[in-house]
Tab-separated table of C-alpha atoms in Angstrom:
chain	number	residue	atom	x	y	z
A	1	MET	CA	107.265	106.881	95.100
A	2	SER	CA	106.647	103.526	93.435
A	3	ALA	CA	105.589	103.256	89.798
A	4	LEU	CA	103.558	100.194	90.777
A	5	ALA	CA	100.046	100.411	92.163
A	6	PHE	CA	99.468	97.870	94.914
A	7	PRO	CA	98.035	95.317	95.128
A	8	CYS	CA	99.149	93.940	91.752
A	9	THR	CA	100.332	90.738	90.121
A	10	PHE	CA	104.088	90.798	89.704
A	11	PRO	CA	106.261	88.246	87.876
A	12	ILE	CA	109.673	87.461	89.353
A	13	LYS	CA	112.148	85.506	87.225
A	14	VAL	CA	114.784	83.443	89.022
A	15	MET	CA	117.671	81.692	87.273
A	16	GLY	CA	120.265	79.237	88.475
A	17	ARG	CA	122.075	76.024	87.659
A	18	THR	CA	119.842	72.976	87.371
A	19	ARG	CA	120.148	71.196	90.737
A	20	ASP	CA	117.998	68.942	92.881
A	21	GLY	CA	115.942	71.001	95.296
A	22	PHE	CA	116.365	74.296	93.425
A	23	ALA	CA	112.697	74.724	92.444
A	24	GLN	CA	111.499	73.678	95.903
A	25	ALA	CA	113.850	76.165	97.571
A	26	ILE	CA	112.501	78.978	95.382
A	27	VAL	CA	108.885	78.027	96.098
A	28	GLU	CA	109.581	78.064	99.847
A	29	ILE	CA	111.155	81.519	99.676
A	30	VAL	CA	108.342	82.921	97.533
A	31	GLN	CA	105.665	81.475	99.833
A	32	ARG	CA	107.390	82.998	102.857
A	33	HIS	CA	106.861	86.446	101.339
A	34	ALA	CA	103.655	85.759	99.379
A	35	PRO	CA	101.754	83.098	101.353
A	36	ASP	CA	99.011	82.853	98.717
A	37	PHE	CA	101.491	81.834	95.985
A	38	VAL	CA	100.492	78.475	94.489
A	39	ALA	CA	103.518	76.321	93.658
A	40	ALA	CA	101.701	74.734	90.700
A	41	THR	CA	101.721	78.126	88.931
A	42	LEU	CA	105.545	78.280	88.895
A	43	GLU	CA	106.690	78.388	85.265
A	44	MET	CA	109.945	76.536	84.612
A	45	ARG	CA	112.196	76.373	81.561
A	46	THR	CA	115.539	74.634	81.192
A	47	SER	CA	118.316	75.996	79.010
A	48	SER	CA	118.997	74.260	75.697
A	49	ALA	CA	121.937	72.367	77.214
A	50	GLY	CA	119.972	71.629	80.389
A	51	ASN	CA	122.530	73.273	82.663
A	52	TYR	CA	120.345	76.173	83.805
A	53	LEU	CA	116.793	76.487	85.033
A	54	SER	CA	114.716	79.630	84.765
A	55	MET	CA	111.586	79.985	86.872
A	56	THR	CA	108.905	82.643	86.850
A	57	ALA	CA	106.826	83.079	89.988
A	58	THR	CA	103.910	85.471	89.603
A	59	VAL	CA	102.933	86.798	93.011
A	60	ASN	CA	100.138	88.963	94.318
A	61	ALA	CA	102.270	91.857	95.507
A	62	THR	CA	100.873	93.971	98.306
A	63	SER	CA	103.743	96.435	98.822
A	64	ARG	CA	107.127	97.557	97.558
A	65	GLU	CA	108.614	96.384	100.863
A	66	GLN	CA	107.247	92.866	100.261
A	67	LEU	CA	108.838	92.729	96.797
A	68	ASP	CA	112.136	94.152	98.067
A	69	ASP	CA	112.315	91.595	100.900
A	70	LEU	CA	111.497	88.745	98.504
A	71	TYR	CA	114.106	89.943	96.003
A	72	ARG	CA	116.777	90.244	98.727
A	73	GLU	CA	116.159	86.715	100.012
A	74	LEU	CA	116.191	85.228	96.511
A	75	VAL	CA	119.435	87.005	95.545
A	76	ALA	CA	121.094	85.825	98.764
A	77	HIS	CA	120.277	82.149	98.148
A	78	GLU	CA	123.334	80.121	97.155
A	79	MET	CA	121.587	78.346	94.245
A	80	VAL	CA	120.368	81.558	92.612
A	81	ALA	CA	122.474	83.077	89.820
A	82	MET	CA	120.157	85.957	88.887
A	83	VAL	CA	116.787	87.497	89.778
A	84	LEU	CA	114.848	89.760	87.425
């Protein structure tokens, strides 16, 4: 049983090295699993040295399966270092 009650808003934090196309790749993955996600709401922060980028995508989650599938695809992406 899930501790979350669906539907709900759910923040997903994605971190990786700062690279061209990284943010766009994350937006595309998130929108594949949460089609109503608006790219303009993606929160981005660079590390103090500028080597890493952390992004928070807050999605309207409809099921545990949706979140699990999104998490699996993000973790499998070659530019992603960590997903929380």
